[in-house]
Amino acid sequence: MAVHAHPDDESSKGAATMARYVAEGHDVRVVTCTGGEAGSVLNSAMDRPEVHANLTEVRREEMARAAKILGVSHRWLGFIDSGLPEGEPMPPLPEGSFAVVPIEEPTEALVAEIREFRPHVVVTYDENGGYPHPDHIRCHEISVAAFEAAADPERFPDAGEPWQPLKLYYSHGFSRAKITTFHEGLLARGLDSPYGEWLGRWDPDKADVMERVTTRVECADYFEYRDDALKAHATQIDPNSRWFAVPLEMQREVWPTEEYELVQSFVDSTLPEDDLFAGIDRKAHS
Ligand SMILES: [Zn+2]
């Protein structure tokens, strides 16, 4: 089970890993905390009045297409997108939105999803949200809380039979090592790199997220599914963006994995791992 803040996050974080596990016969479920109601239209081709008028519905359809491409089942947790506040001072978050409702509400909703789906592995964002959006931070908080609470019969007794997921992973935000590898790979092949300026602004003293990675999942054969799923979120992704600047062939060669950090485990596995299910009895989880 992968828990995400908004529709499209599942396609930009760990999508190829999910497509691989689906192909290998696992049941994979994405839970999306909010409907992405506060998202703007980021693709000029989709910037049309009828899209704006029905953005919530359009994003639901996009999410359904992405889930189909990845082969995952999908649930909405049903909370309202908090938006990314901007300005100085920052405006308050919208009343009733995901990041401001009492944390027990979304935690209980996620506990109910965990108790119903009974995942062995749960994946969410790190404590920084992977990217500092209030919904991403809140997604991290409720995932950690629900991972704990799901097995406890005293917590949320109306949310189903207790279930203990065996492993909890974080995915992280952008890795400097990965972007540097892409940048150098593009230049070495005589291609333009869109990453030079970005890398130049990166604080060299800041620890890279790669230092926290425990688990690298080989998923190069599934990068196409990831890109197709991302493009299914047509309002959110410009097909000409730098997301798609790196030829897949080069990605497969220089960085064929997606990265995770194991933060809780009830099974034995040896770090570093190359499989989110390492240490879990195959018969028990297939
Ligand atoms: Zn998001």
Coordinates of C-alpha atoms and ligand atoms in Angstrom, one line a residue:
M1 CA 0.0 0.0 0.0
A2 CA 1.3 3.4 -1.0
V3 CA -0.2 6.4 0.7
H4 CA -0.1 9.7 -1.2
A5 CA -1.3 13.2 -0.7
H6 CA -2.7 14.2 -4.1
P7 CA -3.6 12.5 -7.4
D8 CA -0.4 12.4 -9.5
D9 CA 1.9 11.9 -6.5
E10 CA 1.6 8.1 -7.0
S11 CA 2.9 8.5 -10.5
S12 CA 5.9 10.7 -9.7
K13 CA 7.1 8.8 -6.6
G14 CA 7.6 5.0 -6.7
A15 CA 5.4 4.3 -9.7
A16 CA 7.8 2.0 -11.5
T17 CA 8.3 0.0 -8.3
M18 CA 4.5 -0.5 -8.0
A19 CA 4.2 -1.5 -11.7
R20 CA 7.0 -4.0 -11.1
Y21 CA 5.3 -5.6 -8.1
V22 CA 2.0 -5.7 -9.9
A23 CA 3.7 -7.6 -12.8
E24 CA 5.1 -10.0 -10.2
G25 CA 1.7 -10.8 -8.9
H26 CA 1.3 -8.6 -5.8
D27 CA -1.8 -6.7 -5.0
V28 CA -0.8 -3.1 -4.9
R29 CA -3.1 -0.4 -3.6
V30 CA -2.7 3.4 -3.7
V31 CA -4.6 5.5 -1.2
T32 CA -4.8 9.2 -2.1
C33 CA -5.6 11.5 0.9
T34 CA -7.1 14.4 -1.0
G35 CA -8.9 15.1 -4.3
G36 CA -6.3 17.6 -5.5
E37 CA -8.9 20.3 -5.6
A38 CA -6.4 23.1 -5.0
G39 CA -4.1 22.1 -7.9
S40 CA -3.8 24.5 -10.8
V41 CA -3.7 23.4 -14.4
L42 CA 0.0 23.1 -15.2
N43 CA -0.2 22.0 -18.8
S44 CA -1.1 24.7 -21.3
A45 CA -2.8 22.2 -23.6
M46 CA -5.3 21.5 -20.8
D47 CA -5.7 25.1 -19.7
R48 CA -9.3 25.4 -21.0
P49 CA -12.5 26.8 -19.3
E50 CA -14.3 23.4 -19.3
V51 CA -11.3 21.8 -17.6
H52 CA -11.2 24.5 -14.9
A53 CA -15.0 24.2 -14.4
N54 CA -14.8 20.5 -13.7
L55 CA -11.3 20.2 -12.3
T56 CA -12.2 17.8 -9.5
E57 CA -14.0 15.5 -11.8
V58 CA -11.2 15.7 -14.4
R59 CA -8.6 14.8 -11.8
R60 CA -10.7 11.8 -10.7
E61 CA -10.7 10.5 -14.3
E62 CA -7.0 11.2 -14.6
M63 CA -6.3 9.2 -11.4
A64 CA -8.4 6.3 -12.6
R65 CA -6.4 6.2 -15.9
A66 CA -3.1 6.3 -14.0
A67 CA -4.2 3.5 -11.7
K68 CA -5.2 1.4 -14.7
I69 CA -1.8 2.0 -16.4
L70 CA 0.1 1.0 -13.2
G71 CA -2.2 -1.9 -12.5
V72 CA -3.0 -0.8 -8.9
S73 CA -6.3 -0.6 -7.1
H74 CA -7.1 2.8 -5.7
R75 CA -9.0 4.5 -2.9
W76 CA -9.7 8.1 -2.1
L77 CA -9.4 9.0 1.6
G78 CA -11.8 11.8 0.9
F79 CA -10.1 14.9 2.4
I80 CA -9.9 18.3 0.8
D81 CA -6.6 19.5 -0.7
S82 CA -5.0 22.2 1.5
G83 CA -3.2 23.9 -1.3
L84 CA 0.3 25.2 -1.2
P85 CA 0.2 28.5 0.7
E86 CA 2.4 31.2 -0.7
G87 CA 3.3 34.8 0.4
E88 CA 4.7 36.6 3.4
P89 CA 3.1 36.1 5.8
M90 CA 1.6 32.9 4.7
P91 CA -2.2 32.9 4.4
P92 CA -4.0 30.4 6.7
L93 CA -4.9 27.0 5.2
P94 CA -8.5 26.6 4.0
E95 CA -10.9 25.7 6.7
G96 CA -11.7 21.9 6.8
S97 CA -8.8 21.0 4.5
F98 CA -6.7 17.9 5.0
A99 CA -3.9 19.6 6.9
V100 CA -6.2 21.4 9.4
V101 CA -8.8 18.8 10.3
P102 CA -8.0 17.0 13.6
I103 CA -5.4 14.4 12.8
E104 CA -7.5 11.6 14.3
E105 CA -10.0 11.9 11.4
P106 CA -7.7 11.0 8.6
T107 CA -5.7 8.6 10.8
E108 CA -8.9 6.6 11.5
A109 CA -9.8 6.7 7.8
L110 CA -6.4 5.3 6.9
V111 CA -6.5 2.7 9.7
A112 CA -9.8 1.5 8.1
E113 CA -8.1 1.2 4.7
I114 CA -5.1 -0.7 6.2
R115 CA -7.4 -3.1 8.1
E116 CA -9.4 -3.8 5.0
F117 CA -6.6 -4.2 2.5
R118 CA -4.2 -5.8 5.0
P119 CA -0.9 -4.7 3.4
H120 CA 2.4 -6.3 4.4
V121 CA 4.3 -3.2 3.3
V122 CA 3.3 0.5 3.6
V123 CA 5.1 3.3 1.8
T124 CA 4.7 7.0 2.5
Y125 CA 6.8 10.2 2.5
D126 CA 9.5 11.1 5.0
E127 CA 9.0 13.7 7.7
N128 CA 9.7 16.5 5.2
G129 CA 6.9 15.3 3.0
G130 CA 9.4 14.7 0.2
Y131 CA 8.5 18.3 -0.7
P132 CA 7.3 20.9 1.8
H133 CA 3.5 20.9 1.0
P134 CA 1.3 20.8 4.1
D135 CA -0.7 17.9 2.7
H136 CA 2.5 15.9 2.1
I137 CA 3.7 16.5 5.7
R138 CA 0.2 15.5 7.0
C139 CA 0.3 12.4 4.7
H140 CA 3.5 11.3 6.4
E141 CA 2.1 12.0 9.9
I142 CA -1.1 10.0 9.4
S143 CA 0.7 7.1 7.7
V144 CA 3.1 6.7 10.6
A145 CA 0.2 7.0 13.1
A146 CA -2.0 4.5 11.2
F147 CA 0.9 2.0 10.8
E148 CA 1.1 2.0 14.6
A149 CA -2.6 2.1 15.4
A150 CA -3.9 -0.4 12.8
A151 CA -2.7 -3.4 14.9
D152 CA -4.0 -2.0 18.2
P153 CA -7.5 -3.3 19.1
E154 CA -8.0 -0.4 21.5
R155 CA -7.5 2.2 18.8
F156 CA -10.3 3.0 16.4
P157 CA -12.4 -0.1 17.3
D158 CA -15.0 0.9 14.7
A159 CA -12.4 0.8 11.9
G160 CA -12.2 -2.9 11.4
E161 CA -10.3 -5.9 12.7
P162 CA -6.7 -5.1 13.8
W163 CA -3.9 -5.7 11.2
Q164 CA -0.2 -5.3 11.6
P165 CA 1.6 -4.3 8.5
L166 CA 5.2 -5.7 8.6
K167 CA 7.3 -3.0 7.0
L168 CA 7.1 0.8 6.8
Y169 CA 9.1 2.7 4.2
Y170 CA 9.7 6.3 3.3
S171 CA 10.3 7.6 -0.2
H172 CA 12.3 10.8 -0.3
G173 CA 12.3 14.0 -2.4
F174 CA 14.8 14.7 -5.2
S175 CA 18.2 13.2 -4.8
R176 CA 21.2 15.4 -5.7
A177 CA 23.1 12.3 -6.6
K178 CA 20.5 11.2 -9.1
I179 CA 20.0 14.6 -10.7
T180 CA 23.8 15.0 -10.9
T181 CA 24.0 11.6 -12.6
F182 CA 21.3 12.6 -15.1
H183 CA 23.0 15.9 -15.7
E184 CA 26.4 14.4 -16.4
G185 CA 24.8 11.6 -18.5
L186 CA 23.0 14.0 -20.7
L187 CA 26.1 16.1 -21.3
A188 CA 28.3 13.1 -21.9
R189 CA 25.9 12.1 -24.7
G190 CA 26.0 15.5 -26.2
L191 CA 22.4 16.3 -25.1
D192 CA 21.1 19.5 -23.4
S193 CA 20.6 19.2 -19.7
P194 CA 17.8 21.1 -18.0
Y195 CA 19.4 20.5 -14.6
G196 CA 22.5 22.7 -14.5
E197 CA 20.9 25.8 -12.9
W198 CA 19.0 23.7 -10.4
L199 CA 22.2 21.8 -9.3
G200 CA 24.0 25.1 -9.1
R201 CA 21.5 26.3 -6.5
W202 CA 21.8 23.1 -4.4
D203 CA 23.5 23.6 -1.0
P204 CA 26.6 21.4 -1.2
D205 CA 26.6 21.0 2.6
K206 CA 23.1 19.7 2.8
A207 CA 23.1 15.9 3.2
D208 CA 21.7 14.1 0.2
V209 CA 18.6 11.9 0.7
M210 CA 20.7 9.0 -0.7
E211 CA 22.4 8.8 2.7
R212 CA 19.1 7.6 4.2
V213 CA 18.3 5.0 1.5
T214 CA 18.3 1.4 2.7
T215 CA 16.5 -0.2 -0.3
R216 CA 17.0 0.3 -4.0
V217 CA 14.4 -1.5 -6.1
E218 CA 15.4 -2.3 -9.7
C219 CA 12.4 -1.2 -11.9
A220 CA 14.0 0.0 -15.1
D221 CA 11.6 -2.2 -17.2
Y222 CA 8.7 -0.3 -15.8
F223 CA 9.8 3.3 -16.4
E224 CA 7.5 3.5 -19.3
Y225 CA 4.5 2.7 -17.1
R226 CA 5.6 5.4 -14.7
D227 CA 5.8 8.0 -17.5
D228 CA 2.5 6.9 -19.1
A229 CA 0.8 7.2 -15.7
L230 CA 2.3 10.6 -15.1
K231 CA 1.0 11.8 -18.5
A232 CA -2.4 10.5 -17.6
H233 CA -2.5 13.3 -15.1
A234 CA -2.7 15.7 -18.1
T235 CA -3.8 18.7 -16.1
Q236 CA -0.8 18.4 -13.9
I237 CA 2.1 17.5 -16.2
D238 CA 3.4 19.3 -19.2
P239 CA 4.6 16.6 -21.6
N240 CA 7.4 18.9 -22.5
S241 CA 8.6 19.3 -18.9
R242 CA 12.0 18.3 -17.6
W243 CA 10.4 15.2 -16.1
F244 CA 10.7 13.8 -19.6
A245 CA 14.0 15.3 -20.6
V246 CA 16.1 12.2 -19.9
P247 CA 15.8 9.5 -22.5
L248 CA 14.5 6.3 -21.0
E249 CA 17.3 4.3 -22.4
M250 CA 19.8 6.5 -20.5
Q251 CA 17.8 6.3 -17.3
R252 CA 17.8 2.5 -17.5
E253 CA 21.5 2.6 -17.9
V254 CA 22.6 5.1 -15.3
W255 CA 19.8 4.9 -12.7
P256 CA 17.7 1.8 -13.0
T257 CA 16.2 1.9 -9.5
E258 CA 13.8 3.7 -7.2
E259 CA 14.9 4.4 -3.6
Y260 CA 13.4 3.8 -0.2
E261 CA 14.2 4.0 3.5
L262 CA 13.1 1.2 5.8
V263 CA 12.0 2.9 9.0
Q264 CA 10.0 0.1 10.8
S265 CA 10.1 -3.6 10.4
F266 CA 8.7 -6.7 12.1
V267 CA 10.7 -9.1 9.9
D268 CA 14.4 -9.7 9.5
S269 CA 16.1 -8.5 6.4
T270 CA 19.7 -7.6 5.6
L271 CA 20.4 -3.9 4.7
P272 CA 20.9 -2.7 2.1
E273 CA 17.9 -4.4 0.5
D274 CA 16.8 -4.6 -3.2
D275 CA 13.2 -5.6 -2.5
L276 CA 10.5 -4.0 -0.4
F277 CA 9.2 -7.5 0.5
A278 CA 12.6 -8.8 1.7
G279 CA 12.2 -10.9 4.8
I280 CA 8.5 -11.5 4.2
D281 CA 7.4 -15.0 3.5
R282 CA 6.4 -15.1 -0.1
K283 CA 3.5 -17.5 0.5
A284 CA 2.1 -15.2 3.1
H285 CA 1.9 -12.1 0.9
S286 CA 1.3 -13.3 -2.6
Ligands
ZN1 ZN 1.3 16.3 -3.9

